[in-house]
Amino acid sequence: MTSTGRTARGRIDKRKAILDAAFTVFARRGYDQACVQEIADEAGVAKPTVYNHLTDKENLFRHATEAVADAVRADSLAIVERLRDPGDLRAALEEVALGLLRIYSDPRSTALRRLTGSACWVGEALADRFARLCLAGALRQCDPAVAAEQFLALLTGPWEARALRESTVDLRAVVEAGVDTFVRAYGV
């Protein structure tokens, strides 16, 4: 590998380290309280290096949250793909629900929602899978977007309510109750 190749690779690694560190600091301190020097220290780079890569705090915040949102979205979409050929529908819904709820309750996702005010959720992909399941006769005919919205609400609502009053939430209990309700409403 040439020295140019090593330099380019080093630049990519530094940028990733800066973005990872920025998200960590923003999650810990919030946008207003985070400072570029703290991000540089967390990333193990000099403060001017942060500015060379991302120009300012606002740009740093945007890129750091977008990187995490993209990763959360990709992980979620991979889980939803399990519904492509579900076999045992209830078991597949439980597997998908558990995977999605693990992502949703992950500290990274929780911080992302707190920082941006939105979730990088997979309602459209889930609606697409539900539409296909309706066509295949595995779910009753319905508006798949509404079904997806309700499926997610059956998971996230109870998790959020329990997370407020309990130190740990039994994800499997939330999943089983949510999937049971969903199958009763939408199953054939």
mmCIF file of C-alpha atoms in Angstrom:
data_model
loop_
_atom_site.group_PDB
_atom_site.id
_atom_site.type_symbol
_atom_site.label_atom_id
_atom_site.label_comp_id
_atom_site.label_asym_id
_atom_site.label_seq_id
_atom_site.Cartn_x
_atom_site.Cartn_y
_atom_site.Cartn_z
ATOM 1 C CA MET A 1 0.000 0.000 0.000
ATOM 2 C CA THR A 2 1.315 3.447 -0.823
ATOM 3 C CA SER A 3 1.734 6.190 1.704
ATOM 4 C CA THR A 4 -1.198 7.944 -0.001
ATOM 5 C CA GLY A 5 -3.401 4.894 0.683
ATOM 6 C CA ARG A 6 -2.350 4.856 4.320
ATOM 7 C CA THR A 7 -3.022 8.585 4.657
ATOM 8 C CA ALA A 8 -6.482 8.283 3.130
ATOM 9 C CA ARG A 9 -7.307 5.338 5.390
ATOM 10 C CA GLY A 10 -6.041 7.252 8.425
ATOM 11 C CA ARG A 11 -8.255 10.196 7.522
ATOM 12 C CA ILE A 12 -11.330 7.937 7.291
ATOM 13 C CA ASP A 13 -10.483 6.333 10.656
ATOM 14 C CA LYS A 14 -10.050 9.753 12.273
ATOM 15 C CA ARG A 15 -13.355 10.983 10.868
ATOM 16 C CA LYS A 16 -15.134 7.887 12.221
ATOM 17 C CA ALA A 17 -13.459 8.316 15.612
ATOM 18 C CA ILE A 18 -14.516 11.970 15.673
ATOM 19 C CA LEU A 19 -18.124 11.135 14.754
ATOM 20 C CA ASP A 20 -18.291 8.346 17.339
ATOM 21 C CA ALA A 21 -16.808 10.604 20.000
ATOM 22 C CA ALA A 22 -19.115 13.461 19.036
ATOM 23 C CA PHE A 23 -22.203 11.298 19.419
ATOM 24 C CA THR A 24 -20.951 10.033 22.781
ATOM 25 C CA VAL A 25 -20.350 13.567 24.053
ATOM 26 C CA PHE A 26 -23.619 14.949 22.667
ATOM 27 C CA ALA A 27 -25.503 12.022 24.234
ATOM 28 C CA ARG A 28 -23.808 12.568 27.577
ATOM 29 C CA ARG A 29 -23.958 16.388 27.740
ATOM 30 C CA GLY A 30 -26.547 17.516 25.207
ATOM 31 C CA TYR A 31 -25.885 19.830 22.286
ATOM 32 C CA ASP A 32 -25.634 23.075 24.263
ATOM 33 C CA GLN A 33 -23.249 21.725 26.912
ATOM 34 C CA ALA A 34 -20.997 19.732 24.572
ATOM 35 C CA CYS A 35 -17.805 21.406 23.447
ATOM 36 C CA VAL A 36 -15.505 20.636 20.558
ATOM 37 C CA GLN A 37 -12.477 20.272 22.851
ATOM 38 C CA GLU A 38 -14.232 17.522 24.807
ATOM 39 C CA ILE A 39 -15.105 15.781 21.527
ATOM 40 C CA ALA A 40 -11.489 16.037 20.379
ATOM 41 C CA ASP A 41 -10.286 14.597 23.699
ATOM 42 C CA GLU A 42 -12.821 11.747 23.472
ATOM 43 C CA ALA A 43 -11.684 10.988 19.890
ATOM 44 C CA GLY A 44 -7.993 11.207 20.772
ATOM 45 C CA VAL A 45 -7.298 13.948 18.241
ATOM 46 C CA ALA A 46 -6.378 17.616 18.374
ATOM 47 C CA LYS A 47 -9.162 20.198 18.312
ATOM 48 C CA PRO A 48 -8.018 21.600 14.919
ATOM 49 C CA THR A 49 -8.353 18.065 13.487
ATOM 50 C CA VAL A 50 -12.047 18.079 14.420
ATOM 51 C CA TYR A 51 -12.510 21.393 12.625
ATOM 52 C CA ASN A 52 -10.542 20.139 9.601
ATOM 53 C CA HIS A 53 -12.948 17.215 9.260
ATOM 54 C CA LEU A 54 -16.268 18.799 10.155
ATOM 55 C CA THR A 55 -15.851 22.614 10.214
ATOM 56 C CA ASP A 56 -18.109 23.477 13.190
ATOM 57 C CA LYS A 57 -20.168 22.132 16.076
ATOM 58 C CA GLU A 58 -23.470 22.223 14.173
ATOM 59 C CA ASN A 59 -22.025 20.236 11.262
ATOM 60 C CA LEU A 60 -20.420 17.829 13.721
ATOM 61 C CA PHE A 61 -23.770 17.264 15.457
ATOM 62 C CA ARG A 62 -25.603 16.722 12.179
ATOM 63 C CA HIS A 63 -23.072 14.217 10.833
ATOM 64 C CA ALA A 64 -22.737 12.357 14.143
ATOM 65 C CA THR A 65 -26.504 11.924 14.561
ATOM 66 C CA GLU A 66 -26.932 10.983 10.887
ATOM 67 C CA ALA A 67 -24.256 8.291 11.207
ATOM 68 C CA VAL A 68 -25.983 6.756 14.218
ATOM 69 C CA ALA A 69 -29.422 7.103 12.599
ATOM 70 C CA ASP A 70 -28.161 5.318 9.482
ATOM 71 C CA ALA A 71 -26.740 2.475 11.582
ATOM 72 C CA VAL A 72 -29.942 2.125 13.636
ATOM 73 C CA ARG A 73 -32.051 2.168 10.479
ATOM 74 C CA ALA A 74 -29.871 -0.471 8.778
ATOM 75 C CA ASP A 75 -30.009 -2.741 11.835
ATOM 76 C CA SER A 76 -33.798 -2.344 12.021
ATOM 77 C CA LEU A 77 -34.320 -3.046 8.324
ATOM 78 C CA ALA A 78 -32.241 -6.203 8.581
ATOM 79 C CA ILE A 79 -34.514 -7.433 11.364
ATOM 80 C CA VAL A 80 -37.723 -6.596 9.463
ATOM 81 C CA GLU A 81 -36.473 -8.724 6.559
ATOM 82 C CA ARG A 82 -37.206 -11.772 8.742
ATOM 83 C CA LEU A 83 -40.850 -11.229 7.713
ATOM 84 C CA ARG A 84 -40.011 -11.835 4.047
ATOM 85 C CA ASP A 85 -40.707 -15.561 4.416
ATOM 86 C CA PRO A 86 -42.005 -15.913 7.958
ATOM 87 C CA GLY A 87 -43.015 -19.586 8.186
ATOM 88 C CA ASP A 88 -44.583 -19.589 11.653
ATOM 89 C CA LEU A 89 -46.054 -16.069 11.679
ATOM 90 C CA ARG A 90 -46.307 -15.693 15.462
ATOM 91 C CA ALA A 91 -42.712 -16.871 15.978
ATOM 92 C CA ALA A 92 -41.463 -14.557 13.224
ATOM 93 C CA LEU A 93 -43.388 -11.589 14.657
ATOM 94 C CA GLU A 94 -41.931 -12.308 18.105
ATOM 95 C CA GLU A 95 -38.406 -12.537 16.682
ATOM 96 C CA VAL A 96 -38.844 -9.262 14.765
ATOM 97 C CA ALA A 97 -40.514 -7.535 17.711
ATOM 98 C CA LEU A 98 -37.743 -8.575 20.087
ATOM 99 C CA GLY A 99 -35.045 -7.419 17.675
ATOM 100 C CA LEU A 100 -36.745 -4.079 17.060
ATOM 101 C CA LEU A 101 -37.405 -3.512 20.747
ATOM 102 C CA ARG A 102 -33.761 -4.288 21.577
ATOM 103 C CA ILE A 103 -32.686 -1.656 19.074
ATOM 104 C CA TYR A 104 -35.307 0.836 20.278
ATOM 105 C CA SER A 105 -34.293 0.390 23.929
ATOM 106 C CA ASP A 106 -30.553 0.484 23.212
ATOM 107 C CA PRO A 107 -28.839 3.492 24.839
ATOM 108 C CA ARG A 108 -27.652 4.653 21.414
ATOM 109 C CA SER A 109 -31.218 4.765 20.053
ATOM 110 C CA THR A 110 -32.549 6.331 23.223
ATOM 111 C CA ALA A 111 -29.897 9.057 23.025
ATOM 112 C CA LEU A 112 -30.665 9.594 19.338
ATOM 113 C CA ARG A 113 -34.372 10.128 20.092
ATOM 114 C CA ARG A 114 -33.515 12.491 22.935
ATOM 115 C CA LEU A 115 -31.077 14.511 20.817
ATOM 116 C CA THR A 116 -33.123 14.718 17.625
ATOM 117 C CA GLY A 117 -36.678 14.363 18.876
ATOM 118 C CA SER A 118 -37.382 11.570 16.436
ATOM 119 C CA ALA A 119 -36.866 7.890 15.972
ATOM 120 C CA CYS A 120 -35.149 6.339 12.981
ATOM 121 C CA TRP A 121 -37.809 3.749 12.828
ATOM 122 C CA VAL A 122 -38.845 1.352 10.153
ATOM 123 C CA GLY A 123 -42.568 1.898 9.770
ATOM 124 C CA GLU A 124 -42.478 1.919 5.961
ATOM 125 C CA ALA A 125 -40.470 -1.303 5.700
ATOM 126 C CA LEU A 126 -42.721 -2.978 8.241
ATOM 127 C CA ALA A 127 -45.825 -1.775 6.365
ATOM 128 C CA ASP A 128 -44.382 -3.249 3.170
ATOM 129 C CA ARG A 129 -43.860 -6.620 4.882
ATOM 130 C CA PHE A 130 -47.383 -6.513 6.339
ATOM 131 C CA ALA A 131 -48.863 -5.695 2.917
ATOM 132 C CA ARG A 132 -47.141 -8.758 1.496
ATOM 133 C CA LEU A 133 -48.396 -10.875 4.397
ATOM 134 C CA CYS A 134 -51.943 -9.623 3.725
ATOM 135 C CA LEU A 135 -51.630 -10.579 0.051
ATOM 136 C CA ALA A 136 -50.334 -14.008 1.036
ATOM 137 C CA GLY A 137 -53.280 -14.511 3.388
ATOM 138 C CA ALA A 138 -51.145 -14.622 6.543
ATOM 139 C CA LEU A 139 -52.732 -11.425 7.897
ATOM 140 C CA ARG A 140 -56.313 -10.225 7.422
ATOM 141 C CA GLN A 141 -56.846 -7.486 4.849
ATOM 142 C CA CYS A 142 -55.985 -4.142 6.412
ATOM 143 C CA ASP A 143 -54.190 -0.871 5.898
ATOM 144 C CA PRO A 144 -50.588 -2.096 6.305
ATOM 145 C CA ALA A 145 -49.323 1.353 7.369
ATOM 146 C CA VAL A 146 -51.840 1.410 10.227
ATOM 147 C CA ALA A 147 -50.959 -2.178 11.133
ATOM 148 C CA ALA A 148 -47.256 -1.275 11.245
ATOM 149 C CA GLU A 149 -47.947 1.799 13.360
ATOM 150 C CA GLN A 150 -50.021 -0.237 15.795
ATOM 151 C CA PHE A 151 -47.472 -3.071 15.933
ATOM 152 C CA LEU A 152 -44.726 -0.617 16.862
ATOM 153 C CA ALA A 153 -46.977 1.131 19.392
ATOM 154 C CA LEU A 154 -47.731 -2.221 21.055
ATOM 155 C CA LEU A 155 -43.987 -2.588 21.623
ATOM 156 C CA THR A 156 -42.704 0.902 22.327
ATOM 157 C CA GLY A 157 -45.605 2.152 24.451
ATOM 158 C CA PRO A 158 -45.366 -0.554 27.118
ATOM 159 C CA TRP A 159 -41.552 -0.438 27.051
ATOM 160 C CA GLU A 160 -41.524 3.318 27.664
ATOM 161 C CA ALA A 161 -44.138 3.089 30.421
ATOM 162 C CA ARG A 162 -42.244 0.306 32.197
ATOM 163 C CA ALA A 163 -38.848 1.960 31.687
ATOM 164 C CA LEU A 164 -40.108 4.960 33.658
ATOM 165 C CA ARG A 165 -40.926 2.866 36.724
ATOM 166 C CA GLU A 166 -38.586 -0.144 36.531
ATOM 167 C CA SER A 167 -34.801 -0.330 36.385
ATOM 168 C CA THR A 168 -34.932 -3.160 33.840
ATOM 169 C CA VAL A 169 -37.737 -4.077 31.490
ATOM 170 C CA ASP A 170 -38.521 -7.667 30.565
ATOM 171 C CA LEU A 171 -38.449 -7.276 26.777
ATOM 172 C CA ARG A 172 -39.813 -10.762 26.176
ATOM 173 C CA ALA A 173 -42.911 -10.015 28.258
ATOM 174 C CA VAL A 174 -43.530 -6.818 26.280
ATOM 175 C CA VAL A 175 -42.997 -8.698 23.004
ATOM 176 C CA GLU A 176 -45.271 -11.606 23.899
ATOM 177 C CA ALA A 177 -48.117 -9.309 24.996
ATOM 178 C CA GLY A 178 -47.685 -7.028 21.969
ATOM 179 C CA VAL A 179 -47.538 -9.851 19.429
ATOM 180 C CA ASP A 180 -50.493 -11.602 21.074
ATOM 181 C CA THR A 181 -52.597 -8.437 20.781
ATOM 182 C CA PHE A 182 -51.438 -7.838 17.216
ATOM 183 C CA VAL A 183 -52.222 -11.401 16.101
ATOM 184 C CA ARG A 184 -55.665 -11.212 17.717
ATOM 185 C CA ALA A 185 -56.365 -8.000 15.793
ATOM 186 C CA TYR A 186 -54.748 -8.863 12.445
ATOM 187 C CA GLY A 187 -54.390 -12.636 12.316
ATOM 188 C CA VAL A 188 -56.523 -14.760 10.029
#
